CSV table of C-alpha atoms in Angstrom, one decimal:
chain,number,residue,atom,x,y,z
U,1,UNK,CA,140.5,-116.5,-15.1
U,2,UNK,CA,137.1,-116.0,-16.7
U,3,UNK,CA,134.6,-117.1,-13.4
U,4,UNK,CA,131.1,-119.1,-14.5
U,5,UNK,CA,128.2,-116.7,-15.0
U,6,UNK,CA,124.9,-118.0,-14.9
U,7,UNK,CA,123.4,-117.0,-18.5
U,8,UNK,CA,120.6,-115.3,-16.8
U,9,UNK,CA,122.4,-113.7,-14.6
U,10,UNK,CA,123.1,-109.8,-15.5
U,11,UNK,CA,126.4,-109.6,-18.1
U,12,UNK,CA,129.6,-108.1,-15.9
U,13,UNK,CA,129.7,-105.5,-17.8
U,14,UNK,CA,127.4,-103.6,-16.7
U,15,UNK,CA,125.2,-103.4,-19.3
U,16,UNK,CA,121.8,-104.1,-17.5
U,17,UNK,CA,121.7,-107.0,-19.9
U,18,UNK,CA,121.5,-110.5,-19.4
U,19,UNK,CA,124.9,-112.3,-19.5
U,20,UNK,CA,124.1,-114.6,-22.3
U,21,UNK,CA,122.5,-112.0,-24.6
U,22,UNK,CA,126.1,-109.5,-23.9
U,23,UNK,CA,129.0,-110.6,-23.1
U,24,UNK,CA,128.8,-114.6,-22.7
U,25,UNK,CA,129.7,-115.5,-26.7
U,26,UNK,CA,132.7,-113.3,-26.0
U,27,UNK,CA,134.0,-114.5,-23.1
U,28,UNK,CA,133.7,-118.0,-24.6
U,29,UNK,CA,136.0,-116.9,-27.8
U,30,UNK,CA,138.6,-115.9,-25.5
U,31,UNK,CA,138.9,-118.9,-23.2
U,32,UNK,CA,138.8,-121.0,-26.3
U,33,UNK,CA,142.0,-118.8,-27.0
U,34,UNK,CA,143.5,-119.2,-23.6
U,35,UNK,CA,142.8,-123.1,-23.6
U,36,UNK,CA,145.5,-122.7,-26.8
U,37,UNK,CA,147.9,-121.7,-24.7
U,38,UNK,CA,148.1,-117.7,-25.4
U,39,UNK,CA,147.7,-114.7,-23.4
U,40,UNK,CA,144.3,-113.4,-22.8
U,41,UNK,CA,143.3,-110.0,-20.8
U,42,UNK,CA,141.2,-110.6,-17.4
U,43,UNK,CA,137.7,-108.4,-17.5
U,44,UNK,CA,139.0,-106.0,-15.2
U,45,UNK,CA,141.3,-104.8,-18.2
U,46,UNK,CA,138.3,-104.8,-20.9
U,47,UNK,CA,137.1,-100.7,-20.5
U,48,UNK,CA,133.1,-100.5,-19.9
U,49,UNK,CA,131.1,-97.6,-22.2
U,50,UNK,CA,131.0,-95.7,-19.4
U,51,UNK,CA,135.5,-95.9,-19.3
U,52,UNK,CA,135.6,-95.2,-22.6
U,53,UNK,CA,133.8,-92.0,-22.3
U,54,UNK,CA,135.4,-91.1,-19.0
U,55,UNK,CA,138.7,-91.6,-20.8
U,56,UNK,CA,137.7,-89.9,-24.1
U,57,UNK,CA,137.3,-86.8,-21.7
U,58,UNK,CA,140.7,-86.8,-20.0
U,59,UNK,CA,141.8,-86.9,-23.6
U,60,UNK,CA,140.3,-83.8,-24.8
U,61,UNK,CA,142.2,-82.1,-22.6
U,62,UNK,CA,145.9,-84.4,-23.1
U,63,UNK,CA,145.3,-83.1,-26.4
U,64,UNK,CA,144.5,-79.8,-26.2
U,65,UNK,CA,147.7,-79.4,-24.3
U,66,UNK,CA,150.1,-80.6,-26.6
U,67,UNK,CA,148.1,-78.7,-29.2
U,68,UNK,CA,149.0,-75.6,-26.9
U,69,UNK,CA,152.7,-76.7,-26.5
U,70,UNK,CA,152.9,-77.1,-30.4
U,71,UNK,CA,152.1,-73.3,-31.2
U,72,UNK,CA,154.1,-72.0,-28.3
U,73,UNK,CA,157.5,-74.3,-28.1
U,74,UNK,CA,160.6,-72.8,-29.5
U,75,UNK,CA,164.8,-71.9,-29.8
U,76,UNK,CA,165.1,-70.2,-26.5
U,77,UNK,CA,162.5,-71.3,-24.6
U,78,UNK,CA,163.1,-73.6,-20.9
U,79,UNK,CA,161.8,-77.0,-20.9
U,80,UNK,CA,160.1,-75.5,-17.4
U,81,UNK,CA,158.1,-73.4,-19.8
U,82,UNK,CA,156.6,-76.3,-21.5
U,83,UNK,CA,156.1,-77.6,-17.5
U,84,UNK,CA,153.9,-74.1,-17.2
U,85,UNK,CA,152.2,-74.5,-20.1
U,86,UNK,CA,151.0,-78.1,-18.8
U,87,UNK,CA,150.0,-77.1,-15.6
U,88,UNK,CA,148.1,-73.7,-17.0
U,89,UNK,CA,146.2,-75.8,-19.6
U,90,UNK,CA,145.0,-79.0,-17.5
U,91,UNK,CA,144.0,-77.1,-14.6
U,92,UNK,CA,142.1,-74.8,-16.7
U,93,UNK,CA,140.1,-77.2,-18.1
U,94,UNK,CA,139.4,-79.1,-15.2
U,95,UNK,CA,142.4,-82.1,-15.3
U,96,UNK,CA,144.9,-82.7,-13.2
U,97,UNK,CA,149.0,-83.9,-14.4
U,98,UNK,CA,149.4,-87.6,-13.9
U,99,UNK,CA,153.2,-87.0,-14.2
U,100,UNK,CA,153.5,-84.7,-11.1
U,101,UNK,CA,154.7,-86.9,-8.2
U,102,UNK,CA,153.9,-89.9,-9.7
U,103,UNK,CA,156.3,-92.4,-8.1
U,104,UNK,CA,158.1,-89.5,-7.3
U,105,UNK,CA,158.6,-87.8,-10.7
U,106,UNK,CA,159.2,-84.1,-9.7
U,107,UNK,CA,157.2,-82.1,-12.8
U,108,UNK,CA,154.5,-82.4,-14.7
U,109,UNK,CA,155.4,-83.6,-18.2
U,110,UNK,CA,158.3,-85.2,-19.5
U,111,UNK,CA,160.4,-83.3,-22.2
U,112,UNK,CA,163.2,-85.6,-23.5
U,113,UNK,CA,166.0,-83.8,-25.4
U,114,UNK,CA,167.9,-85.4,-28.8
U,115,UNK,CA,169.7,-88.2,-26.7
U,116,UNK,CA,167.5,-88.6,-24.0
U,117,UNK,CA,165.2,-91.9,-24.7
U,118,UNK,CA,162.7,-90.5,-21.7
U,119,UNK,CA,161.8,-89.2,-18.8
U,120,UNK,CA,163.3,-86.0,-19.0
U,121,UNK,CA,163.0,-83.6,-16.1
U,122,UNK,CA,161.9,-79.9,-17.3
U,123,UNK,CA,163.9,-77.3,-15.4
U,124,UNK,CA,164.5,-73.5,-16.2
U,125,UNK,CA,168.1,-74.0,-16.8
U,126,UNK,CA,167.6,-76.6,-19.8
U,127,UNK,CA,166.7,-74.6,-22.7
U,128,UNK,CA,166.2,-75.4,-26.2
U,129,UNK,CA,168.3,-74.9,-28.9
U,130,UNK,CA,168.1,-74.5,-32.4
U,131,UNK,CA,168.2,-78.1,-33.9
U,132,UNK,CA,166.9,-79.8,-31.3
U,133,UNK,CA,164.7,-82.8,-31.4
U,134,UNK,CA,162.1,-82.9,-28.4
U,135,UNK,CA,159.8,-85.1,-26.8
U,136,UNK,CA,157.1,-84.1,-24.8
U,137,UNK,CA,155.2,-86.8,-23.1
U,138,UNK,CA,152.0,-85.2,-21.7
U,139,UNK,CA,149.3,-87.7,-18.9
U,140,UNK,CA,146.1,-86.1,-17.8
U,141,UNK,CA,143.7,-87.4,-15.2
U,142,UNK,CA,140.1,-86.3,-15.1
U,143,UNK,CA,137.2,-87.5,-12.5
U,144,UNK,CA,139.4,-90.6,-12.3
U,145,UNK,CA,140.7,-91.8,-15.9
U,146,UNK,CA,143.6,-91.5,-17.3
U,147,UNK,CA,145.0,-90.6,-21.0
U,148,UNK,CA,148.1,-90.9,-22.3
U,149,UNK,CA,149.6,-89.4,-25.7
U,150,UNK,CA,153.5,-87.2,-26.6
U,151,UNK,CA,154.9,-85.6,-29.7
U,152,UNK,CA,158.0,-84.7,-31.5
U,153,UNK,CA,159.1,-81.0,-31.9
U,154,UNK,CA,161.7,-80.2,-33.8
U,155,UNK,CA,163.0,-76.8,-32.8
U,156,UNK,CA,164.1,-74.8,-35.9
U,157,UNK,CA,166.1,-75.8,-39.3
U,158,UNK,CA,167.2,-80.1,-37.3
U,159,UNK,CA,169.2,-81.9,-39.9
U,160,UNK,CA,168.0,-84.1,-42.2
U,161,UNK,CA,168.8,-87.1,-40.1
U,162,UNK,CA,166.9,-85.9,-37.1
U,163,UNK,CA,164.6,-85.3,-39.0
U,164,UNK,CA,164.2,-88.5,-40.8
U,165,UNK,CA,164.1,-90.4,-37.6
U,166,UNK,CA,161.1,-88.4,-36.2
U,167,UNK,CA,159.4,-89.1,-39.5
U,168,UNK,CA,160.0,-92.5,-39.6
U,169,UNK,CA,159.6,-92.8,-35.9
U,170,UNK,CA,156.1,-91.7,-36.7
U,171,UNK,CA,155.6,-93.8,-39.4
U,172,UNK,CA,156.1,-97.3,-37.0
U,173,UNK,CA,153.5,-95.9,-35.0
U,174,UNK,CA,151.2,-95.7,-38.0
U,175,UNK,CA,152.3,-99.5,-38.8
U,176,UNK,CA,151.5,-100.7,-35.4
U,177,UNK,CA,148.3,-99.3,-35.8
U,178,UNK,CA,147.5,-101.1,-39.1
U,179,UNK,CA,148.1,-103.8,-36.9
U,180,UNK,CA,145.8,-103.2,-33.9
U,181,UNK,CA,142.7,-105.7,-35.0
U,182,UNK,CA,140.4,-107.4,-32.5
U,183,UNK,CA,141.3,-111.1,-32.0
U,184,UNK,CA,144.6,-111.1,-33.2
U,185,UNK,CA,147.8,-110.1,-31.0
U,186,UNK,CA,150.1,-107.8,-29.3
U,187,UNK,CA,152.9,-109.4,-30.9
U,188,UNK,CA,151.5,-108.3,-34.2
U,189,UNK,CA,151.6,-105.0,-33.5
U,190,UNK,CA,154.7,-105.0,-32.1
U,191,UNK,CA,156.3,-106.8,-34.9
U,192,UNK,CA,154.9,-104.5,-37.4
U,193,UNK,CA,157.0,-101.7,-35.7
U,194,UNK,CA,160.2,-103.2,-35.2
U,195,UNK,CA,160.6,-104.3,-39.1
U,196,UNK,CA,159.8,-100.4,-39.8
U,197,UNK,CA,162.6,-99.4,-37.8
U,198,UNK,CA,164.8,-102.0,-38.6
U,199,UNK,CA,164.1,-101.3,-42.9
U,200,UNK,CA,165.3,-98.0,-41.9
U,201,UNK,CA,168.1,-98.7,-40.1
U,202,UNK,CA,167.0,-98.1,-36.5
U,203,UNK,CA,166.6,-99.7,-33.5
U,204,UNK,CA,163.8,-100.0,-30.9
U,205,UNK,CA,164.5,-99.8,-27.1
U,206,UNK,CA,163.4,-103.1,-25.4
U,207,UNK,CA,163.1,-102.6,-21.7
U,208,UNK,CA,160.4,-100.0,-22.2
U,209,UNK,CA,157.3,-99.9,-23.7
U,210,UNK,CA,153.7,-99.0,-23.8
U,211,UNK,CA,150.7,-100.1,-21.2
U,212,UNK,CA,147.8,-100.5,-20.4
U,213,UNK,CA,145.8,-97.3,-19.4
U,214,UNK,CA,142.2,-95.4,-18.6
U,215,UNK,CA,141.2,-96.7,-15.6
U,216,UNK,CA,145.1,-95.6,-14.2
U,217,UNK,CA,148.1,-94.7,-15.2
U,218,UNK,CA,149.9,-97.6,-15.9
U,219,UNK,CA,148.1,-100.6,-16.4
U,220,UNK,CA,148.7,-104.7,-17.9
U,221,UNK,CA,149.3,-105.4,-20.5
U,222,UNK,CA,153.0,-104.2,-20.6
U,223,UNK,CA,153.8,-103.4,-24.7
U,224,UNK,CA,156.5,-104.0,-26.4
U,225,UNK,CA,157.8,-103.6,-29.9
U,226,UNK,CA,160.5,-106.6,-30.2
U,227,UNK,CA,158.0,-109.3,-30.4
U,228,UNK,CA,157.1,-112.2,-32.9
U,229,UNK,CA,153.8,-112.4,-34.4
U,230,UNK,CA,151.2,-114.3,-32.7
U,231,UNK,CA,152.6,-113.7,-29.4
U,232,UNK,CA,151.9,-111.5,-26.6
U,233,UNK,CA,148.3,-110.6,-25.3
U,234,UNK,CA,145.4,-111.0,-27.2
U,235,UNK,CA,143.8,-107.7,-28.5
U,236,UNK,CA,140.2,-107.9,-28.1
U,237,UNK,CA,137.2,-105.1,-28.0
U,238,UNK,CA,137.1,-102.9,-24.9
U,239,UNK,CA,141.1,-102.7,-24.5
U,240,UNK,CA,142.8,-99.7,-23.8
U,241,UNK,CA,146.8,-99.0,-24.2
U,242,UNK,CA,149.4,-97.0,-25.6
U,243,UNK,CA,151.7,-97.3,-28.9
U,244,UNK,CA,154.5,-95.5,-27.9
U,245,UNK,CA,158.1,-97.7,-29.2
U,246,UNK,CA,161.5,-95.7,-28.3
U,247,UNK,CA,163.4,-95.3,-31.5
U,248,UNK,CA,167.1,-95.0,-31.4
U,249,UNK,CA,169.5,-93.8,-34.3
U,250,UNK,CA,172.3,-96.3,-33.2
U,251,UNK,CA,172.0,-99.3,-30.3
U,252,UNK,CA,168.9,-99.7,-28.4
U,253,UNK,CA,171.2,-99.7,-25.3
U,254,UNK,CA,170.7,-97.3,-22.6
U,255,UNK,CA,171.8,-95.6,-19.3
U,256,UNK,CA,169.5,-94.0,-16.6
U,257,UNK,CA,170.4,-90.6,-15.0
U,258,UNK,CA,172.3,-91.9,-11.0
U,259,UNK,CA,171.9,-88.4,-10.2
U,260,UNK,CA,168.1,-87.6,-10.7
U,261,UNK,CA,166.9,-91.2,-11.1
U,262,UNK,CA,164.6,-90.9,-14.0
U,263,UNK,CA,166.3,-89.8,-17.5
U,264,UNK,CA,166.9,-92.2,-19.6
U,265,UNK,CA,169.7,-91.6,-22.6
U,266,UNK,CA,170.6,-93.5,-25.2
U,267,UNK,CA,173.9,-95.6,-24.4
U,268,UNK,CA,175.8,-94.3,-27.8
U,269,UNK,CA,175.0,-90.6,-27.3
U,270,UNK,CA,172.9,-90.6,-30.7
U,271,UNK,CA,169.6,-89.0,-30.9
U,272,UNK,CA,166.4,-90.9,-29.9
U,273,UNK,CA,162.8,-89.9,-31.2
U,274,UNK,CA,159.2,-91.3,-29.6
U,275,UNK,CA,155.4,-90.7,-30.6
U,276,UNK,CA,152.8,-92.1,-28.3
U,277,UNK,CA,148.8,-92.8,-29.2
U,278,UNK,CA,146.7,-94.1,-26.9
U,279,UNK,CA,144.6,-97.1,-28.7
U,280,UNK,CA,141.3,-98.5,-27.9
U,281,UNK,CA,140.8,-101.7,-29.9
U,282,UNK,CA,137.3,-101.7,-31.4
U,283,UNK,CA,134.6,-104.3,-32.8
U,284,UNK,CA,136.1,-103.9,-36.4
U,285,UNK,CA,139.4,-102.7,-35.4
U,286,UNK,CA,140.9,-99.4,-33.2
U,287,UNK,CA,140.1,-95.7,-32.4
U,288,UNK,CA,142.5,-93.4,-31.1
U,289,UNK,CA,141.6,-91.7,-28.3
U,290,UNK,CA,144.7,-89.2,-27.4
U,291,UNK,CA,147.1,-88.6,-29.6
């Protein structure tokens, strides 16, 4: 996976440096950890300086938006309001929707409603409703890079045990991020989120998970939050991806939508709640970069 460079030779990152005063000690700790047998990330997943920034832009603006969907969304309002408010905010500020036609998805966010796990399609005829529970998974692109971050809304007085699985929904994303340090491993992370959940009664959705994402949309490594530690990819400086595990109130099981292709409910009609950070993993540990 990781190609000879000549030490002289300048580093693949781009750096202007020579490879063996950059990156060469690096790449030698990781095929030392592939030669055990684990998972390792190829270079062309490993974000450059130049990425991060690039992707620390896009952000701004991801964020800003569900900043502006946060003071505006309430009881009475149409998911296709929240779709406006998407589309006013990015363009204004210079981004574009990654959601809009991507692999066909019709809008430009996703708002997923109590027991919908995902992928909710925002319409003028779906409006919300006093105790509902409410994702809304925002994707901006700017001059090429990608960020990636949702939020719960809970729309008036919910009860309290909507309410508690928002909170603790947020909570295992706030565990997996205790365990996002460099050199150790996906599985980690994910296995810190699934014991929250599962202390609390919960279950995690296993067929979807994070990604990979900056340099597009949806990127290796796929994450997931069912996983043993010490397994899955290796986390290691200059990787970018998303913390985002599906929490269910009952069974993890699910259905998709036959008639619009792309919903995604929960299989027992209970409610389901998500959060979604995007993570870079840093020299001494992570940095959020849309949230």
């Amino acid at each position: 996976m990781y190609r000879k460079i000549d030490r002289n030779a300048p580093c693949w990152c781009g750096s202007g440096k020579k490879y063996k005063t950059c990156h060469m000690g690096f790449d030698e700790k990781i095929i030392r950890f592939e030669r055990e047998g684990h998972i390792v990330p190829d270079r062309s997943l490993l974000k450059s300086a130049k990425d991060i920034e690039g992707i620390k832009r896009s952000a701004v603006i991801n964020v800003a938006v569900l900043d502006e969907v946060g003071k505006q969304i309430r009881a009475g309002m149409s998911t296709q309001e929240i779709d406006d408010i998407v589309n006013e905010v990015t363009g204004s500020m210079g981004g574009i929707p990654a959601d809009l036609g991507y692999q066909g998805f019709p809008k430009s966010v996703c708002t997923s409603i109590n027991n919908e796990i995902c992928h909710g399609i925002p319409s003028k005829d779906i409006i919300l409703k006093e105790g509902d529970i409410v994702n809304v998974d925002c994707s901006t692109i700017l001059d090429g890079y990608f960020s990636d971050s949702s939020r719960m809304f809970c729309i008036g007085e919910v009860s309290p045990e909507k309410k508690r699985l928002v909170e603790v929904t947020k909570e295992c994303v706030e565990e997996g991020l205790k365990a996002v340090v460099p050199w150790h491993f996906l599985g980690d992370m994910g296995y810190a989120v699934n014991c929250h959940a599962k202390k609390h009664g919960y279950s995690i959705v296993r067929d979807i998970g994070g990604h990979g994402c900056g340099n597009a949309f949806h990127e290796d490594p796929f994450v997931s939050y069912v996983t043993e530690p010490g397994t899955e990819m290796l986390m290691v400086p200059g990787m970018v991806f998303t913390i985002e595990p599906m929490v269910n109130m009952g069974t993890h099981e699910f259905y998709t939508d036959k008639v619009n292709g792309w919903t995604v409910y929960t299989a027992d009609g209970l409610p389901s709640a998500q959060w979604e950070v995007e993570v870079l993993v840093t020299e001494t540990g992570y940095e959020i970069l849309s949230w």
